[in-house]
mmCIF file of C-alpha atoms and ligand atoms in Angstrom:
data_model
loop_
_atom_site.group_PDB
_atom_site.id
_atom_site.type_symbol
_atom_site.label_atom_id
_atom_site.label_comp_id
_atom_site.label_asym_id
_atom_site.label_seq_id
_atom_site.Cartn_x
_atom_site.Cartn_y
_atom_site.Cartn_z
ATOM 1 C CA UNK V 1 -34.076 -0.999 -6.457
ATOM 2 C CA UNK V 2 -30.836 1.082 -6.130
ATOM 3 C CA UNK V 3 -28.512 0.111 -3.129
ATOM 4 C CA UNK V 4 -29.757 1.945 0.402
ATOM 5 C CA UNK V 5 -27.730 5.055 1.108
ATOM 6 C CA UNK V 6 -26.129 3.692 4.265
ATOM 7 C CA UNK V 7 -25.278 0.515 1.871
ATOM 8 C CA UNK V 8 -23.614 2.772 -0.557
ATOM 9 C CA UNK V 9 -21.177 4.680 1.469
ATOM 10 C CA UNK V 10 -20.216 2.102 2.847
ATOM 11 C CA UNK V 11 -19.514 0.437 -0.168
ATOM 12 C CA UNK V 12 -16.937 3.657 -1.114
ATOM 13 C CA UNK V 13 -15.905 3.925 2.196
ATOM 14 C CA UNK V 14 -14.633 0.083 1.379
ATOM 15 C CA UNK V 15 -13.166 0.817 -1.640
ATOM 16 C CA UNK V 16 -11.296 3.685 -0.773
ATOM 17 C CA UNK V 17 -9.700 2.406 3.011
ATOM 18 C CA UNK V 18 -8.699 -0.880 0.552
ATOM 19 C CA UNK V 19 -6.976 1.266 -1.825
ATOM 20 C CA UNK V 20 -5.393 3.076 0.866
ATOM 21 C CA UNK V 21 -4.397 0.020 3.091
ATOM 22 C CA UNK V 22 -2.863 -1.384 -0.008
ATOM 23 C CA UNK V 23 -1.069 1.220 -2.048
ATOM 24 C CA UNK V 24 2.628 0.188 -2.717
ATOM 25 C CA UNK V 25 3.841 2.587 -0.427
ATOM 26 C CA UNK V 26 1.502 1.412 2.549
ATOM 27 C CA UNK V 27 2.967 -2.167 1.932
ATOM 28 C CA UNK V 28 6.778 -1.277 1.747
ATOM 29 C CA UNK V 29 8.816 -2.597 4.356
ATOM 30 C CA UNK V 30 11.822 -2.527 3.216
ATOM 31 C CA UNK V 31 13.555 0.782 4.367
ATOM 32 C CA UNK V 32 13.505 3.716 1.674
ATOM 33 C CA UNK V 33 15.357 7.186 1.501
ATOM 34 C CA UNK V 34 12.507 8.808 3.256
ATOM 35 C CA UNK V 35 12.770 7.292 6.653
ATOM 36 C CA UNK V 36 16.765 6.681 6.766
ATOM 37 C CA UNK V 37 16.916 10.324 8.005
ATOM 38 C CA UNK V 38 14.314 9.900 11.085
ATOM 39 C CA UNK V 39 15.709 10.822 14.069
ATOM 40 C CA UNK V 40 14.687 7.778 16.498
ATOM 41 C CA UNK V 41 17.422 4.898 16.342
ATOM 42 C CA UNK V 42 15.068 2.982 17.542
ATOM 43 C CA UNK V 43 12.221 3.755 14.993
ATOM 44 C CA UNK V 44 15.017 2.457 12.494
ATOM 45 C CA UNK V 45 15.529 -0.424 14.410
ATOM 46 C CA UNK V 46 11.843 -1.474 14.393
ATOM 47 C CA UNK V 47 11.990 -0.872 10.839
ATOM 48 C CA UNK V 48 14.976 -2.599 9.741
ATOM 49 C CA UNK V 49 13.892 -5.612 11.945
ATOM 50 C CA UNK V 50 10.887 -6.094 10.493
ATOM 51 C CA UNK V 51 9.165 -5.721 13.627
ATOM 52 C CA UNK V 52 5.620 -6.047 13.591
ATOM 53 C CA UNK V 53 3.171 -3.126 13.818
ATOM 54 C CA UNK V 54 1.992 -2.366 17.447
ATOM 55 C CA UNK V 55 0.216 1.424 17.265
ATOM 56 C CA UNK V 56 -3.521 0.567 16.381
ATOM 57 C CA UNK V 57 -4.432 4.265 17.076
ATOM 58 C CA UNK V 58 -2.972 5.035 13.606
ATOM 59 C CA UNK V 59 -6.347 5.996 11.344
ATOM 60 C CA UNK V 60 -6.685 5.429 7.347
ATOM 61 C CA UNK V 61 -3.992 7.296 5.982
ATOM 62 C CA UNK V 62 -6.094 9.743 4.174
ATOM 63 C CA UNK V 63 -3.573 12.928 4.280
ATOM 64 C CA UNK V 64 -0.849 10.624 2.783
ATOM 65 C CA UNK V 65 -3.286 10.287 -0.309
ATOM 66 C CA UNK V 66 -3.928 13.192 -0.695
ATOM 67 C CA UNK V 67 -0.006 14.092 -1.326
ATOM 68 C CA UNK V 68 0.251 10.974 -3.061
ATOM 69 C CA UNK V 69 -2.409 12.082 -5.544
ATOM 70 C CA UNK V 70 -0.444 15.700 -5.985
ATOM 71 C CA UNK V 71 2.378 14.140 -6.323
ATOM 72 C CA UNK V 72 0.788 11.567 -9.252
ATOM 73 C CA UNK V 73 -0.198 14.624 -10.508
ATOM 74 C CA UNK V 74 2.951 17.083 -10.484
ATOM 75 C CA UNK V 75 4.777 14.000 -12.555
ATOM 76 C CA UNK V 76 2.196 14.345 -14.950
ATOM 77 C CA UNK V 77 2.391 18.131 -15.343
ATOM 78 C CA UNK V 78 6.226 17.720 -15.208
ATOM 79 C CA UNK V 79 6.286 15.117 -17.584
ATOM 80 C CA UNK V 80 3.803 16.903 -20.639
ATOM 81 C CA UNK V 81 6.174 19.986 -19.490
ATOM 82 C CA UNK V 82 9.530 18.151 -21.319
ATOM 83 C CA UNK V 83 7.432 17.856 -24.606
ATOM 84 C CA UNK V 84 7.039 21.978 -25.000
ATOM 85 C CA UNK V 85 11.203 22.013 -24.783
ATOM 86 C CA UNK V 86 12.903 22.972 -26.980
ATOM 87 C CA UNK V 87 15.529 20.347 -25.612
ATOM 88 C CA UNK V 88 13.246 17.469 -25.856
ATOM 89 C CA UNK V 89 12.622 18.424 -29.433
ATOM 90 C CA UNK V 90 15.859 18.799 -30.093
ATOM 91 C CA UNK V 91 17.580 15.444 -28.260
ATOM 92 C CA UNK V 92 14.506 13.544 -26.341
ATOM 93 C CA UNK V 93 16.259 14.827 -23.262
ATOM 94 C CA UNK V 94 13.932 15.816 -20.419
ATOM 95 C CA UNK V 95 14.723 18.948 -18.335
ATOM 96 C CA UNK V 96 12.544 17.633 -15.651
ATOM 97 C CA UNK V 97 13.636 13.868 -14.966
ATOM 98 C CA UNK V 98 10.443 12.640 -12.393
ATOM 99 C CA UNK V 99 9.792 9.926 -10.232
ATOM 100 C CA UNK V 100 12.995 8.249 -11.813
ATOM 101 C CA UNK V 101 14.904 5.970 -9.346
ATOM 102 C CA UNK V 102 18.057 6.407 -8.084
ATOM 103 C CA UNK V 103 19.973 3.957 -5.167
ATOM 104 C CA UNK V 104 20.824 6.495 -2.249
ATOM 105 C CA UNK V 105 23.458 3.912 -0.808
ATOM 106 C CA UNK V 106 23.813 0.288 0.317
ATOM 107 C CA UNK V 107 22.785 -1.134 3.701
ATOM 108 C CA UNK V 108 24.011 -4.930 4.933
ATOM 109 C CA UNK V 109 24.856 -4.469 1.088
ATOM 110 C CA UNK V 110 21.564 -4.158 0.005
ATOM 111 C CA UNK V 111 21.157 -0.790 -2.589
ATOM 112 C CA UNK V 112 18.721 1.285 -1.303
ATOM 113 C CA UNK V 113 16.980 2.954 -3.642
ATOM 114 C CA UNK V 114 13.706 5.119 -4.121
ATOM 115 C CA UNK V 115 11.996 7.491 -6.674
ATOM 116 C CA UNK V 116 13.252 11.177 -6.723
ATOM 117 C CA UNK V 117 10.565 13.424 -7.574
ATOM 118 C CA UNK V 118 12.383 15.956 -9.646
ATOM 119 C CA UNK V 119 16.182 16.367 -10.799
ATOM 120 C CA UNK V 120 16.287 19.814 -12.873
ATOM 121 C CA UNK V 121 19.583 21.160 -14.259
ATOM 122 C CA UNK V 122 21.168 20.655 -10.782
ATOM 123 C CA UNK V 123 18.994 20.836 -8.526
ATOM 124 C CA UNK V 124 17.139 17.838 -6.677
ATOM 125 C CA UNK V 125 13.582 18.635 -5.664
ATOM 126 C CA UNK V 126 11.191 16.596 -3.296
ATOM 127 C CA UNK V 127 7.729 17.677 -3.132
ATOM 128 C CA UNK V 128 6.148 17.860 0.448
ATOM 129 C CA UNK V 129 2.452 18.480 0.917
ATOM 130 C CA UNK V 130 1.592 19.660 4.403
ATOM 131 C CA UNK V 131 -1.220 21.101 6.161
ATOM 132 C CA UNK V 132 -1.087 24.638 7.359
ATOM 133 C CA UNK V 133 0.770 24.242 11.285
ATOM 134 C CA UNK V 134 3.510 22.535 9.739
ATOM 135 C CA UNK V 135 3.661 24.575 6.527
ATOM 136 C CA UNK V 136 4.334 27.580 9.240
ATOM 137 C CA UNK V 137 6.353 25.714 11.195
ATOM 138 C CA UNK V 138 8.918 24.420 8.409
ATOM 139 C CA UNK V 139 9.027 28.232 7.022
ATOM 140 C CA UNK V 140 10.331 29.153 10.417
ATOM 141 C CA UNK V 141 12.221 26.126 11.322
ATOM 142 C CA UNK V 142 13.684 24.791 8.002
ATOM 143 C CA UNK V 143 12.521 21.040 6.493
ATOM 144 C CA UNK V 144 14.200 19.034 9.785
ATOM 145 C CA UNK V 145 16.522 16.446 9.599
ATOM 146 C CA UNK V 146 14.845 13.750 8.327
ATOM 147 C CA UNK V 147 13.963 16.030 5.043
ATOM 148 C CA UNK V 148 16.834 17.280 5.018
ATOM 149 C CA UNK V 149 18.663 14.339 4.604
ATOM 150 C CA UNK V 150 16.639 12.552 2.324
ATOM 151 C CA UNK V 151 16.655 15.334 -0.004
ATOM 152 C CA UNK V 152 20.610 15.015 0.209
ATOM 153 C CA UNK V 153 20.512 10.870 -0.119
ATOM 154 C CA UNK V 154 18.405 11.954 -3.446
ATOM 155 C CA UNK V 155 21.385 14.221 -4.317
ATOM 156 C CA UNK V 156 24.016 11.435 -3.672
ATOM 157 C CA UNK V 157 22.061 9.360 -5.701
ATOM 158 C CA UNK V 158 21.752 11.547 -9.197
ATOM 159 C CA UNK V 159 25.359 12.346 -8.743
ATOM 160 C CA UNK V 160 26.110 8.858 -8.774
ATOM 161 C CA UNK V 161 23.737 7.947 -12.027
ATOM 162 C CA UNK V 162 26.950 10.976 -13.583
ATOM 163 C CA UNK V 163 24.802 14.100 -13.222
ATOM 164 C CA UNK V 164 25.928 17.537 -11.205
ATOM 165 C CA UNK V 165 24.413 18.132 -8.160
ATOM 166 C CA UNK V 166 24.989 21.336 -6.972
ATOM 167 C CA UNK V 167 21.373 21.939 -4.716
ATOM 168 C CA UNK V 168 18.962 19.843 -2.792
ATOM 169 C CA UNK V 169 15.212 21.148 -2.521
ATOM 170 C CA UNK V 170 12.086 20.575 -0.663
ATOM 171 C CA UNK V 171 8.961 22.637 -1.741
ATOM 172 C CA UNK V 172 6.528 22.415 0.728
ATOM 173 C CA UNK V 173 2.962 22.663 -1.392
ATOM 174 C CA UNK V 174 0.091 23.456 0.979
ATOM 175 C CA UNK V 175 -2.581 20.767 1.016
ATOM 176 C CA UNK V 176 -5.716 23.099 2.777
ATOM 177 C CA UNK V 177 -4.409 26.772 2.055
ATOM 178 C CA UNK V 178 -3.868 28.920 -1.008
ATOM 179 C CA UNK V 179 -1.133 27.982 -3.440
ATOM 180 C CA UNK V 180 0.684 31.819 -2.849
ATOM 181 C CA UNK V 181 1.400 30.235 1.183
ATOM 182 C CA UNK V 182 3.921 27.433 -0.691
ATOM 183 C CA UNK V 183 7.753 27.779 0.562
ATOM 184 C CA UNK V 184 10.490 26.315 -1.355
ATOM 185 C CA UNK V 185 13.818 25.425 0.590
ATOM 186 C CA UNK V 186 17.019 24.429 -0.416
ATOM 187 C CA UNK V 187 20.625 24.079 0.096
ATOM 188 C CA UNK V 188 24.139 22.906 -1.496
ATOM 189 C CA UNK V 189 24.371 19.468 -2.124
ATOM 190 C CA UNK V 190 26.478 17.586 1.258
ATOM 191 C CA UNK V 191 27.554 14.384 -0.377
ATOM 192 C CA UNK V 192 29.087 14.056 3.599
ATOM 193 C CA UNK V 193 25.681 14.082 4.563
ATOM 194 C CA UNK V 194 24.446 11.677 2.714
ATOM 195 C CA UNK V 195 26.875 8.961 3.362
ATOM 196 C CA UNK V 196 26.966 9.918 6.885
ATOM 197 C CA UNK V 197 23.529 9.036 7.216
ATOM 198 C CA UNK V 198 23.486 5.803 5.138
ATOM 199 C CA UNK V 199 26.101 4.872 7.540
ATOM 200 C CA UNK V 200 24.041 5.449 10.750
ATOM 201 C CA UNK V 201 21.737 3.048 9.091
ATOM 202 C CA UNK V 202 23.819 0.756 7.709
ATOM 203 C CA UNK V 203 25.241 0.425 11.594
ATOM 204 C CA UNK V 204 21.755 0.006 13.194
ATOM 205 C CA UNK V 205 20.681 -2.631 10.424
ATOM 206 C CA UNK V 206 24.046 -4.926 11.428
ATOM 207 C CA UNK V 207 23.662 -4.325 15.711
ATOM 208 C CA UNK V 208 19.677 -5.686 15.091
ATOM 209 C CA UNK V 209 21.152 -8.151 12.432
ATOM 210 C CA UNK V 210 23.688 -9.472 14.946
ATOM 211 C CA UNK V 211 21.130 -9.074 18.614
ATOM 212 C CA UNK V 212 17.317 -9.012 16.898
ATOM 213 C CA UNK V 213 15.062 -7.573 19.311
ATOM 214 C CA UNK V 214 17.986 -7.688 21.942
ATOM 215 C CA UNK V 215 19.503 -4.921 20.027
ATOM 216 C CA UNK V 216 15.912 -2.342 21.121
ATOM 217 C CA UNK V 217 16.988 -1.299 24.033
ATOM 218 C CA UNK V 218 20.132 -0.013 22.586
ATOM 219 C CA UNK V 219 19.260 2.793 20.538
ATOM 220 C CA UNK V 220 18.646 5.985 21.299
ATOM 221 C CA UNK V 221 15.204 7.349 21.132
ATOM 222 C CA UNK V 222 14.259 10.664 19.511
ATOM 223 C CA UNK V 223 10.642 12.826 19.221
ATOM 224 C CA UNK V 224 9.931 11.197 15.894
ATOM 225 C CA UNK V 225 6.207 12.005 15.855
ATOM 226 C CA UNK V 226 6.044 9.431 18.248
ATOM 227 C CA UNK V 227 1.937 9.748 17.961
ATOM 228 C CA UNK V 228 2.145 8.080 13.945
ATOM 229 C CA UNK V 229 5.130 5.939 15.042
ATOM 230 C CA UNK V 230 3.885 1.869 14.140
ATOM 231 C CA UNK V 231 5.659 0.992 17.028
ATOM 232 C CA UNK V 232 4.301 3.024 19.805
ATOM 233 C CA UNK V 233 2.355 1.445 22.107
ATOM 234 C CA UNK V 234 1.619 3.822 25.008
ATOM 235 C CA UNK V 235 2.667 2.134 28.570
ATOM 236 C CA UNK V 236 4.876 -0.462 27.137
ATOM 237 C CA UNK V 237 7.696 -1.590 29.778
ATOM 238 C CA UNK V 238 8.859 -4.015 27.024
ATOM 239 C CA UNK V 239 10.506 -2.741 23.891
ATOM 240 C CA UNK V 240 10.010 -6.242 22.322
ATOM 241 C CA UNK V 241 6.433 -5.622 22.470
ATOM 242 C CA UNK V 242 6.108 -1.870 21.360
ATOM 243 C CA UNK V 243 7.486 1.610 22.588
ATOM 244 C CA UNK V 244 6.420 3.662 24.890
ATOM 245 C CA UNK V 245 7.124 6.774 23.457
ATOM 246 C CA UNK V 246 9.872 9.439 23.726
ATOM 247 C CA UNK V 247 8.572 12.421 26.775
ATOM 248 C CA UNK V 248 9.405 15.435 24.551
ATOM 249 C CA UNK V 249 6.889 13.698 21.295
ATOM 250 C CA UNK V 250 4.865 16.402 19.978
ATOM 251 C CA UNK V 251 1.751 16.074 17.861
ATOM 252 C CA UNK V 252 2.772 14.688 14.064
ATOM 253 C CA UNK V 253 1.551 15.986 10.673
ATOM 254 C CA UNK V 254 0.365 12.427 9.327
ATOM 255 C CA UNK V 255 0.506 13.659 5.993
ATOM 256 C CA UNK V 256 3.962 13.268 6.408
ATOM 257 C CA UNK V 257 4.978 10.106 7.758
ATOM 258 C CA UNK V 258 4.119 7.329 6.035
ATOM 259 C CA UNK V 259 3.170 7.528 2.418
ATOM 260 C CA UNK V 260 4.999 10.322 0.777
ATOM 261 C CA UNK V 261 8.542 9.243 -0.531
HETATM 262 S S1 SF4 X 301 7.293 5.810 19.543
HETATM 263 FE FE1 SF4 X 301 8.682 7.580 19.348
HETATM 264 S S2 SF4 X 301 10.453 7.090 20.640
HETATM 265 FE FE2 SF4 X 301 9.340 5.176 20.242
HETATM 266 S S3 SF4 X 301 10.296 4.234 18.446
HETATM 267 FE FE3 SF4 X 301 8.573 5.454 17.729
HETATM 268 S S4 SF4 X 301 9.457 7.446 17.251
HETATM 269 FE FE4 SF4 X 301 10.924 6.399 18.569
#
């Protein structure tokens, strides 16, 4: 007899929240390019100490899969791309270098490093897959800070593997609309940018090296999509124990917060 239908989905429901809880990225906790550029000191703090989890509101991270499937599959179209070159049968050198790593900076003298998803004749791209509100709202409003930066940390770090780096990118991809709604951004490469913000970091990892969880109440808080934030933990009075939140939070786009370098 075949396995009872409530059995069953169960059964894939399993498989696929394991997969999920335990994909590399889900498991990181080591800072990487994509969160040195979030706006909350104190969100870096958390993360830098190590703190443990506190927000158990935050659901399967089922919109970060779904990017992190495009994106598996945008490094495979990218990748059987190179072969039709002319340059790749010429040399073996790609035009599209994917998901290659590249160390964005150092912090308490640690490299920091992470996977770029595209470096093309001088231009750094990072694919973003976003649901409609924020596709709309990043067309209006530009990629944000924290994009924006790590896009640049990306740039820092090509230009210091001895390749020219003249634009950053982000090309927002819609995840539920049609493919014509996609918006592309970019802007000059800021090497100032980029070490300015590895430097923010690199301060906040040495004050919560030197105080631990003394050091919380120190940093500055920001509207970091407070709602996805592992650390928020509504009513706290006790930083040690999880944040409150910051007043002005506004409502995230998950897809974008954990999973997607
Ligand atoms: S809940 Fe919001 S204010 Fe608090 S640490 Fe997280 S992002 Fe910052």
């Amino acid at each position: 007899m075949s396995t009872p239908v409530d059995a069953l989905v169960a059964e894939l429901d399993g498989v696929i929240e394991s997969a999920i809880a335990n994909a590399p990225r889900s498991l990181q906790t080591r800072i990487g390019p994509s969160e040195m550029g979030i706006p909350c000191d104190l969100r870096l703090g958390y993360k830098l100490l190590g703190h443990p989890e506190t927000n158990a509101a935050r659901s399967v991270a089922w919109k970060p899969f779904v990017g992190t499937a495009v994106h598996d599959s945008l490094k495979l179209v990218f990748s059987f791309a190179n072969y039709a070159l002319p340059t790749w049968a010429e040399d073996g050198i790609p035009r599209y270098h994917v998901e290659e790593k590249v160390v964005v900076g150092q912090v308490n003298g640690d490299d920091i490093d992470g996977s770029c998803d595209m470096y093309v004749d001088g231009t750094v791209v990072d694919w973003k897959i976003v649901g409609g509100p924020s596709l709309r709202k990043y067309k209006a409003e530009g990629p944000g800070d924290q994009y924006r930066k790590q896009a640049h940390l990306y740039g820092w770090g090509w230009a210091q593997r001895g390749f020219p780096v003249e634009n950053v990118a982000v090309y927002f991809l819609p995840r539920d609309q049609e493919w014509r709604q996609r918006y592309f951004w970019s802007e000059p490469f800021d090497e100032a940018l980029a070490l300015e913000t590895v430097s923010k970091v690199d301060g906040i990892a040495k004050l919560v090296g030197a105080l631990g969880v003394r050091a919380l109440p120190l940093l500055r808080t920001a509207p970091a999509w407070c709602r996805s934030c592992p650390w928020l933990a509504p009513g706290s009075t006790d930083l040690a124990r999880g944040c409150p939140g910051h007043p002005d939070a506004t409502a995230p786009d998950s897809s974008l917060t954990s999973l997607i370098a």
